[in-house]
XYZ file of C-alpha atoms in Angstrom:
504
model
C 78.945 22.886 173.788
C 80.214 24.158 177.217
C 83.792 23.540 178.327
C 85.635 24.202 181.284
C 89.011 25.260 181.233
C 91.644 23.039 183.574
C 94.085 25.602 183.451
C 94.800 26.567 187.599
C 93.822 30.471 188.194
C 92.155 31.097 185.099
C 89.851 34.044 185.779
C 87.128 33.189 183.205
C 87.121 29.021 182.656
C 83.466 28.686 181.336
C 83.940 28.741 177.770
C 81.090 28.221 174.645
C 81.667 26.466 171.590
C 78.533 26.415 169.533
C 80.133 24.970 166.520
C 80.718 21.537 168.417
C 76.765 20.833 167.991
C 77.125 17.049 167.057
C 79.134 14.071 167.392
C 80.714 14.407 164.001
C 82.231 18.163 164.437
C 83.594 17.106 168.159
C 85.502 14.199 166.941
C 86.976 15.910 163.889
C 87.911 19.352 165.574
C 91.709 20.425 165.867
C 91.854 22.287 169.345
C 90.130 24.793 170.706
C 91.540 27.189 173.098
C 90.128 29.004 176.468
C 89.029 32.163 175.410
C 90.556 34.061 178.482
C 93.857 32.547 179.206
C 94.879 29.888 176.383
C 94.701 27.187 177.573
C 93.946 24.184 175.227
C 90.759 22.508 176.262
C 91.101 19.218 174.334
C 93.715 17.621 176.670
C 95.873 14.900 175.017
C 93.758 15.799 171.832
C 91.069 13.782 173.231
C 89.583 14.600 176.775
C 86.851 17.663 176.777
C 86.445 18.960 180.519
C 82.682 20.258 180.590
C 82.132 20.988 184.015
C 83.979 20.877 187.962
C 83.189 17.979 190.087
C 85.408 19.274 192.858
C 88.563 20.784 194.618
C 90.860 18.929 196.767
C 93.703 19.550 198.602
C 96.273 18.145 195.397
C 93.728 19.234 192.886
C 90.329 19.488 191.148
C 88.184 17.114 189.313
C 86.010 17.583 186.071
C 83.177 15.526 184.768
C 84.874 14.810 180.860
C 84.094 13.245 177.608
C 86.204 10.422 175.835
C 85.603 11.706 171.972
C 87.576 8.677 170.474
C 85.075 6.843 172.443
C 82.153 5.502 170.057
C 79.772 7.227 172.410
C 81.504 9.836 173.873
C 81.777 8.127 176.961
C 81.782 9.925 180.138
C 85.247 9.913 182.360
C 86.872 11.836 185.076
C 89.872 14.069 184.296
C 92.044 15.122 187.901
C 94.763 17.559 187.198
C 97.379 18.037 190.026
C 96.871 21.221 191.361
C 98.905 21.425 194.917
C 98.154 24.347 197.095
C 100.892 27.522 196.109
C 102.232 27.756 199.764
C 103.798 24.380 200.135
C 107.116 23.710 200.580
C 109.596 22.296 197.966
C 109.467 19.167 200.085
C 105.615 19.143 200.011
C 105.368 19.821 196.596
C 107.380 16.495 196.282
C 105.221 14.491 198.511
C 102.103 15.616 196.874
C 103.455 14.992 192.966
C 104.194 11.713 194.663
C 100.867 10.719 196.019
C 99.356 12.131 192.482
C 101.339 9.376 190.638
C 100.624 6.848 193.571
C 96.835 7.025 192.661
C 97.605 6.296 189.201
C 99.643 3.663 189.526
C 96.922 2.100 192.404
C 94.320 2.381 190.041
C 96.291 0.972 186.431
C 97.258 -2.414 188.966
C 94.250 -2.510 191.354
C 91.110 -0.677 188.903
C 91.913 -2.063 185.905
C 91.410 -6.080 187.749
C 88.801 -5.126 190.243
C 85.537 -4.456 188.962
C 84.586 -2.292 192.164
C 87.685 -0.193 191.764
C 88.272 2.705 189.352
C 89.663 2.129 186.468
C 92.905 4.192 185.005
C 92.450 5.490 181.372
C 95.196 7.696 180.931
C 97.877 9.208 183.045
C 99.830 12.357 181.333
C 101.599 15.317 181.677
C 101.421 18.401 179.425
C 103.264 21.435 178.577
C 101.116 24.812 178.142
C 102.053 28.446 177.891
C 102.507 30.277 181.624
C 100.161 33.127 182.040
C 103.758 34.831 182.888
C 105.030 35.719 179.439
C 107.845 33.957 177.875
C 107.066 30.959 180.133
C 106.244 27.381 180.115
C 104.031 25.384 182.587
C 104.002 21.950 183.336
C 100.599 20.011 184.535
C 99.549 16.828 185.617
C 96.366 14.824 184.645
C 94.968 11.634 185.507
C 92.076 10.506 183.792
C 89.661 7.640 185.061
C 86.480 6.219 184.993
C 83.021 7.726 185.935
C 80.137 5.903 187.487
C 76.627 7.638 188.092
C 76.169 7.347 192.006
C 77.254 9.595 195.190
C 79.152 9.002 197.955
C 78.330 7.122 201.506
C 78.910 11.176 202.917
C 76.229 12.469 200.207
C 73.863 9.795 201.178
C 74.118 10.497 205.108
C 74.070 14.205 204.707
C 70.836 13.532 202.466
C 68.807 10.939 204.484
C 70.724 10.534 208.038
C 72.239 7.254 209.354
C 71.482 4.095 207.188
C 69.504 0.879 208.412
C 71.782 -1.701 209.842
C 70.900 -4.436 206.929
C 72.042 -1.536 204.396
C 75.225 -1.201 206.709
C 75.952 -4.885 206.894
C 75.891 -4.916 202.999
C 78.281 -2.250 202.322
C 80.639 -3.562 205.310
C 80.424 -6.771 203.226
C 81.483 -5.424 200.188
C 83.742 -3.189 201.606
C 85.884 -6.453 203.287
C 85.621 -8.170 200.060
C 87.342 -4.897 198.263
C 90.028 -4.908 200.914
C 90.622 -8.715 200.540
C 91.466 -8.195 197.029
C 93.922 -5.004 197.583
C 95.359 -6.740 200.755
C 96.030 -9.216 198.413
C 97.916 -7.217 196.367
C 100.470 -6.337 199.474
C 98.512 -3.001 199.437
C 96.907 -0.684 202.156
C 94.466 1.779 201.708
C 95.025 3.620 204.543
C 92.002 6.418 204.148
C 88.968 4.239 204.035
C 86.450 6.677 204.971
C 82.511 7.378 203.877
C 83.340 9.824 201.518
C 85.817 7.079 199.766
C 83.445 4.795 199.636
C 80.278 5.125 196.555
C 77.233 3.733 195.365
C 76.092 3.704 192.130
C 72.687 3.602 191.244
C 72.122 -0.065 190.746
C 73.408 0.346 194.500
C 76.790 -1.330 193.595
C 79.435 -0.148 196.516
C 82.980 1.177 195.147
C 86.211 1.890 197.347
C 87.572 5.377 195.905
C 90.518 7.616 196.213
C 93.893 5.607 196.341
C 96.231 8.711 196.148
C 97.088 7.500 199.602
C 97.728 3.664 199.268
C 101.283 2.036 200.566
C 102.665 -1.035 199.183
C 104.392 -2.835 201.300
C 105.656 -6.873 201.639
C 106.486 -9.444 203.421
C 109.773 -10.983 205.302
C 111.312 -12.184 208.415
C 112.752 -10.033 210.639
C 112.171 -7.079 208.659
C 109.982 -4.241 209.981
C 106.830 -3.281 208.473
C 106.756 0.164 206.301
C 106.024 3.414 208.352
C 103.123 5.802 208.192
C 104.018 9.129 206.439
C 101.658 10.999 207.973
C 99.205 10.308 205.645
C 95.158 10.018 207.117
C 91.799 11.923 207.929
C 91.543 12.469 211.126
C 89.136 10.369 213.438
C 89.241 7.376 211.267
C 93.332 6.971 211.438
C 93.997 4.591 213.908
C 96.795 5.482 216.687
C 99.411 3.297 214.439
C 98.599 5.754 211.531
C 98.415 8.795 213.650
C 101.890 8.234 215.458
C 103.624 7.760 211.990
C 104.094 4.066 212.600
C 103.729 0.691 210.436
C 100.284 0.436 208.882
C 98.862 -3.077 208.138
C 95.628 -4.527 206.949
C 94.601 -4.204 209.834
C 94.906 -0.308 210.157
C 92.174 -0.591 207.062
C 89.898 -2.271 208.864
C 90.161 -0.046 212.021
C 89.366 2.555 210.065
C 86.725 0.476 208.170
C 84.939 0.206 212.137
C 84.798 4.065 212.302
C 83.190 3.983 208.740
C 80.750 1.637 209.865
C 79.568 3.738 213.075
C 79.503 6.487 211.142
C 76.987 5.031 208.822
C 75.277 3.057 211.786
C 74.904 6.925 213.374
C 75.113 9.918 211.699
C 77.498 10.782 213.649
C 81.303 12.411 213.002
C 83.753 10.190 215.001
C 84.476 13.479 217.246
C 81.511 12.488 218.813
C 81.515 9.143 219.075
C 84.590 8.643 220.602
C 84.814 9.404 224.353
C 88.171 10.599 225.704
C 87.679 9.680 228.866
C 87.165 5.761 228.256
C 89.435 5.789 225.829
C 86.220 4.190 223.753
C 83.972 4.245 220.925
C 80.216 5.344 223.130
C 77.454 4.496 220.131
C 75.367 1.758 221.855
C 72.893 4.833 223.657
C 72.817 6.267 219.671
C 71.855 3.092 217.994
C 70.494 -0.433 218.346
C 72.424 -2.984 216.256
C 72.546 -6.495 217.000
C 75.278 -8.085 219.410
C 77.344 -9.828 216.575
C 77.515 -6.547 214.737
C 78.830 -5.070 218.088
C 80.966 -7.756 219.007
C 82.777 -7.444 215.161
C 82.996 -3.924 215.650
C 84.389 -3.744 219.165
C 87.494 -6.053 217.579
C 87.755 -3.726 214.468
C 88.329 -0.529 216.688
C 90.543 -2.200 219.565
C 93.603 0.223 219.476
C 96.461 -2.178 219.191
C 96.931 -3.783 215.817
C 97.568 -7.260 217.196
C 94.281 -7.131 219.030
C 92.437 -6.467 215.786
C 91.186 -9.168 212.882
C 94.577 -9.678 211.067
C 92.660 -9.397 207.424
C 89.196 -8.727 206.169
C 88.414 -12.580 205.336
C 88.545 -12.952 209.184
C 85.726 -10.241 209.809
C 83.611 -11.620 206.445
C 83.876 -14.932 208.143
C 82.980 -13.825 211.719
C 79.612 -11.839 210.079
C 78.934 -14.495 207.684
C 79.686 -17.004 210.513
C 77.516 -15.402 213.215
C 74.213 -14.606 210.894
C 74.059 -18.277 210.284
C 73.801 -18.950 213.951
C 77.164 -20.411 213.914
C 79.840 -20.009 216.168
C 83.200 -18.983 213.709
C 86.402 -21.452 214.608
C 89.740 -19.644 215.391
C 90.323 -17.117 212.680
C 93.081 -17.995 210.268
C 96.349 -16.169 209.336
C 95.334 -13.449 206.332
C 95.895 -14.928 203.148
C 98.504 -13.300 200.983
C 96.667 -12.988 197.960
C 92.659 -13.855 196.667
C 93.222 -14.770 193.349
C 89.064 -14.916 193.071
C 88.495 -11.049 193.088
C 90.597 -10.899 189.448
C 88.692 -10.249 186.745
C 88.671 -10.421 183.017
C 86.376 -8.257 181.402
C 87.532 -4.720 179.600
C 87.766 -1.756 181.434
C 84.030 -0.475 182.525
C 83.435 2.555 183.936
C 84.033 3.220 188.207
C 83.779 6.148 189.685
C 85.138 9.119 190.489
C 86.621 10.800 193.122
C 84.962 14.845 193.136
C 87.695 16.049 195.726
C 91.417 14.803 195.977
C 93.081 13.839 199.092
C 93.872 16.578 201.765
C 96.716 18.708 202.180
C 100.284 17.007 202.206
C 101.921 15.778 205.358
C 105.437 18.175 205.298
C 107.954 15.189 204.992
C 108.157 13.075 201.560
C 107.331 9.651 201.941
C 109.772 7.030 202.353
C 110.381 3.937 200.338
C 108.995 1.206 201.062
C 109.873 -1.963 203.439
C 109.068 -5.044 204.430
C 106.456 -5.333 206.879
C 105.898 -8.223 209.805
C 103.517 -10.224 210.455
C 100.182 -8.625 212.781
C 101.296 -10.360 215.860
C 104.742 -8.272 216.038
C 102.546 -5.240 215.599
C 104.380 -2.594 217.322
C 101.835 -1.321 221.102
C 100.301 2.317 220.136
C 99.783 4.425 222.596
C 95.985 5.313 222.183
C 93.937 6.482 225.675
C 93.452 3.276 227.643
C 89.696 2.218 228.307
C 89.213 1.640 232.401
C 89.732 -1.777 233.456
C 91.691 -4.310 231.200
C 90.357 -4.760 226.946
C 88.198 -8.116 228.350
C 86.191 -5.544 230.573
C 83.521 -3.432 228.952
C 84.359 0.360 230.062
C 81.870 2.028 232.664
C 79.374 4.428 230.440
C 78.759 8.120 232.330
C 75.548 6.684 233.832
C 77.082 3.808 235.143
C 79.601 5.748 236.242
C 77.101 7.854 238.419
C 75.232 5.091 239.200
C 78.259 3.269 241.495
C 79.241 6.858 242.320
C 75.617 6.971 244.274
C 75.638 3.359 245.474
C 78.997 3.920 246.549
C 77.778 7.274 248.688
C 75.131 5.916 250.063
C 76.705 2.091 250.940
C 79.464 4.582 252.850
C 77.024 6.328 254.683
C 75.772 3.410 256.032
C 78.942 1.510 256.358
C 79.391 4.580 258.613
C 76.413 4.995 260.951
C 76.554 0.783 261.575
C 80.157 1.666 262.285
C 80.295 3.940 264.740
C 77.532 2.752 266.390
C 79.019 -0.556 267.223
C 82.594 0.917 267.972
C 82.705 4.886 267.889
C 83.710 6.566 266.843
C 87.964 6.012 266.500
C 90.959 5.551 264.326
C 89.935 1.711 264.294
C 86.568 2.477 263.352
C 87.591 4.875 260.347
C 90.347 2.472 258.959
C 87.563 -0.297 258.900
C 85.311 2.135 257.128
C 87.936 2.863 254.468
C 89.038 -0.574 253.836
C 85.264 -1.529 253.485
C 84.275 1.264 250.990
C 87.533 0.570 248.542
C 86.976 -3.294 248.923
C 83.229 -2.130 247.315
C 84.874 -0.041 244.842
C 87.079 -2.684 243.526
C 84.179 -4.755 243.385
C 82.331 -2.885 241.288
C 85.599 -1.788 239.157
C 86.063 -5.811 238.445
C 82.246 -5.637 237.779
C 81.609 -8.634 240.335
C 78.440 -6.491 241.597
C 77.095 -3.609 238.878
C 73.636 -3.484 237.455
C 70.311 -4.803 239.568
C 73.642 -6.067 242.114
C 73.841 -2.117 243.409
C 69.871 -1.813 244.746
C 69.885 -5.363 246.286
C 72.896 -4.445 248.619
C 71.653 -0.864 249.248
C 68.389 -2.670 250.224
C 69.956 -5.287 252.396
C 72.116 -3.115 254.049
C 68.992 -0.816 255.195
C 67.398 -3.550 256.812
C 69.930 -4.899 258.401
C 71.160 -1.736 260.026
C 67.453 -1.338 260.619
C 66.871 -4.799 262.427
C 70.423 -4.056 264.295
C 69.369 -3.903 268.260
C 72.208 -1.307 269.441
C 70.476 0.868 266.788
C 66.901 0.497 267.536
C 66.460 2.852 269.654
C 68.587 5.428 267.349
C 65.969 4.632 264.147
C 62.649 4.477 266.083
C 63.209 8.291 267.241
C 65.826 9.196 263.991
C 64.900 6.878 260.752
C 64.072 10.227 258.600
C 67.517 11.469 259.191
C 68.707 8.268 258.510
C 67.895 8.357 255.317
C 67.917 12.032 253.946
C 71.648 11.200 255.565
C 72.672 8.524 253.449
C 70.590 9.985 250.395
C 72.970 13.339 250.670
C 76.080 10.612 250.800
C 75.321 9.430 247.774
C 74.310 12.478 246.005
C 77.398 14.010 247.488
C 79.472 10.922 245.745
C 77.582 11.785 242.309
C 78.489 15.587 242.307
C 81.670 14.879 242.695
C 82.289 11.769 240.548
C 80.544 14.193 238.243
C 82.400 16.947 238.457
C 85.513 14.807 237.803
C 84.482 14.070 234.683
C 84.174 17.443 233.334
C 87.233 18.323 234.851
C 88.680 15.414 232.950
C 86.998 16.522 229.857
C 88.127 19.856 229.594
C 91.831 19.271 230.427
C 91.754 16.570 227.628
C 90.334 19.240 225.114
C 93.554 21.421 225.742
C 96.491 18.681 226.078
């Protein structure tokens, strides 16, 4: 048999024991040692690493063997294995999160059948490879299940279908509802938390950064420590401020367009809006899209307030139905319980990230969603009950706009002059048709019927007869340059926009 050696550094882990042939000599054996540093490789007498699943930022993980299990049943052993350059207060924060996961999984796993289970959770003292020394290591040891992760599947075979989607959002929510329940929060729901096994059973992973928090008047919720992966995090999170169920299901959303995708959430999210731009990557239906768009909005308050809200808008809109006002979230959902012995869940290959730099704090009461405290995420254009203006629609009022101004102008001045009067009326004109179009009262097939219009009746105007009969062509190759002119430079706004946000 082939074991690997857990020890952190060791320059030759791969070890061979061909005297552990059967099932009989690997239950009965003493110990057996790493044949280049010491190590022992029977941890807690009883867990035999064979082979690496993955490094994290906090540690690695190795596929193991139970061998007081009847039949050697497979498990996950995670040793706590912080990066060497962190700071004393790090080192703290990271220990912390270690034991965090292991306390998650003992109260959440062990009465959640889509939820790891906890097996064991123990320290042990081993020789240093500095002579003379002692060393001190971490383990956590929890259940495997034969699957891959939501990031395995897309990088495998690309975005999923939307039905697929709508399934694991489903069991996702009913996950949540259950460790919501529990006055917990996830807070790093993310693809490659999030597994399938291969009865195609979904499984919320990874709990090394859950926060506990509860509930009381007049208290404050608990604070953020810094703790997220970047992209799914919603402003809350990423400011260090109270996190809430909702903050889950925010970051739940970016999962879900993800899947929807293919996409990182880099690219899906436009700066410039201040919005999530996936309708011109995807076609999902308009219930799906209306759910989503609540999920992502970037105040808590403005969110669903718990995941039995978003099941029951879904649920509520596949049925043709139209879902009443969404309750308060429940403070517990005594259904997800259940009562059968501990089964195997799966792992998690990689642990978290690296460590935010300041230890955690303890934890606090938190308020109810409505006294969610305002983030400060980039504001969309117009007010959240307007849909934002995509770049084409953008360009698209940019050209009406030049070309409605160019003949605003030549009607203008031919009735008047050309005079201060004349150019005032012009300008108060053209910004009354941009505010139009910014309150959406006229967008879409709206833009070509007024352009239209507004050519034939400067056309059928008398004082301008005699100007079109001998000048139409230059007319129009006038107001076409207006509007083209309007384009370039509503165009080049946006890049300027763009790059200026890359850099602050």
């Amino acid at each position: 048999m082939e074991l690997h050696c857990t020890r952190p550094g060791c320059p030759r882990p791969l070890n061979v024991f061909p005297d552990l042939t059967d099932v009989k000599a690997i239950k009965t054996v003493n110990q057996k040692f790493c044949t280049a540093c010491g190590m022992p490789m029977i941890l807690a007498g009883r867990y035999l690493p064979q082979r690496l699943l993955g490094r994290g930022g906090f540690g690695a993980a190795y596929l193991a063997i139970d061998r007081f299990s009847p039949t050697l049943r497979t498990c996950v052993v995670k040793i706590f294995q912080p990066d060497g350059k962190l700071s004393p207060a790090q080192l703290d924060m990271a220990q912390g999160l270690f034991e965090r996961e292991a306390e998650a999984l003992e109260q959440l796993g062990n009465a959640h059948r889509q939820i790891p289970d906890l097996l064991a959770f123990f320290p042990l003292q081993v020789p240093s490879l500095q002579p003379g020394q002692m060393q001190e290591l971490f383990y956590l040891v929890q259940e495997y299940i034969d699957g891959q992760s939501l990031e395995q599947e897309l990088e495998k075979t690309g975005p999923l279908a939307e039905a697929d989607v709508r399934k694991i959002l489903l069991e996702v929510l009913g996950i949540l509802s259950f460790v919501h329940g529990r006055d917990t929060i996830h807070r790093d729901i993310k693809p490659s938390n999030i597994m399938r096994d291969r009865q195609g059973k979904i499984y919320l992973l990874d709990f090394g950064a859950v926060k506990q928090v509860t509930q009381s008047a007049g208290k404050v919720a608990n604070s953020s420590t810094g703790i997220y992966s970047p992209g799914y995090a919603p402003p809350e999170q990423m400011q260090g401020g109270a996190v809430y169920p909702a903050t889950d299901l925010y970051a739940l959303g970016v999962t879900t367009l993800v899947l929807l995708t293919g996409k990182e959430p880099a690219d899906l999210y436009d700066s410039f809006s201040g919005q999530w731009e996936y309708r011109n990557r995807v076609n999902i239906a308009q219930d799906l899209a209306d759910v989503l768009e609540k999920m992502l909005r970037p105040t808590p308050r403005d969110r669903f307030t718990s995941a039995q809200e978003v099941t029951a808008a879904l649920e509520g809109a596949s049925l043709g139905l139209t879902p009443p006002p969404l309750p308060t979230p429940p403070q517990s959902q005594s259904s997800s319980a259940r009562t059968r012995p501990p089964q195997p869940a799966p792992p998690v290959p990689a642990l978290s990230g690296p460590p935010p730099p300041v230890p955690s704090s303890p934890p606090v009461p938190r308020p109810s969603p409505v006294s969610a405290p305002q983030a400060a995420p980039p504001r969309p254009l117009g007010s959240p009950s307007r849909a934002p203006f995509s770049l084409r629609e953008l360009l698209g009022h940019a050209a009406f706009t030049g070309a409605e101004g160019g003949i605003l102008a030549i009607a203008i001045a031919s009735f008047v002059g050309t005079s201060f009067v004349s150019t005032g009326s012009w300008l108060i004109l053209l910004m009354g048709l941009m505010a139009l179009q910014y309150r959406r009262v006229i967008e879409g097939a709206d833009l070509w019927i007024i352009a239209g219009i507004s050519l034939v009746i400067v056309g059928l105007v008398p004082v301008l007869t005699r100007i079109l009969s001998r000048d139409l062509v230059k007319l129009l190759i006038l107001v076409g340059l207006a509007g083209l002119t309007a384009v370039a430079i509503a165009l080049l706004f946006q890049i300027l926009f763009r790059l200026i946000s890359r850099f602050f």
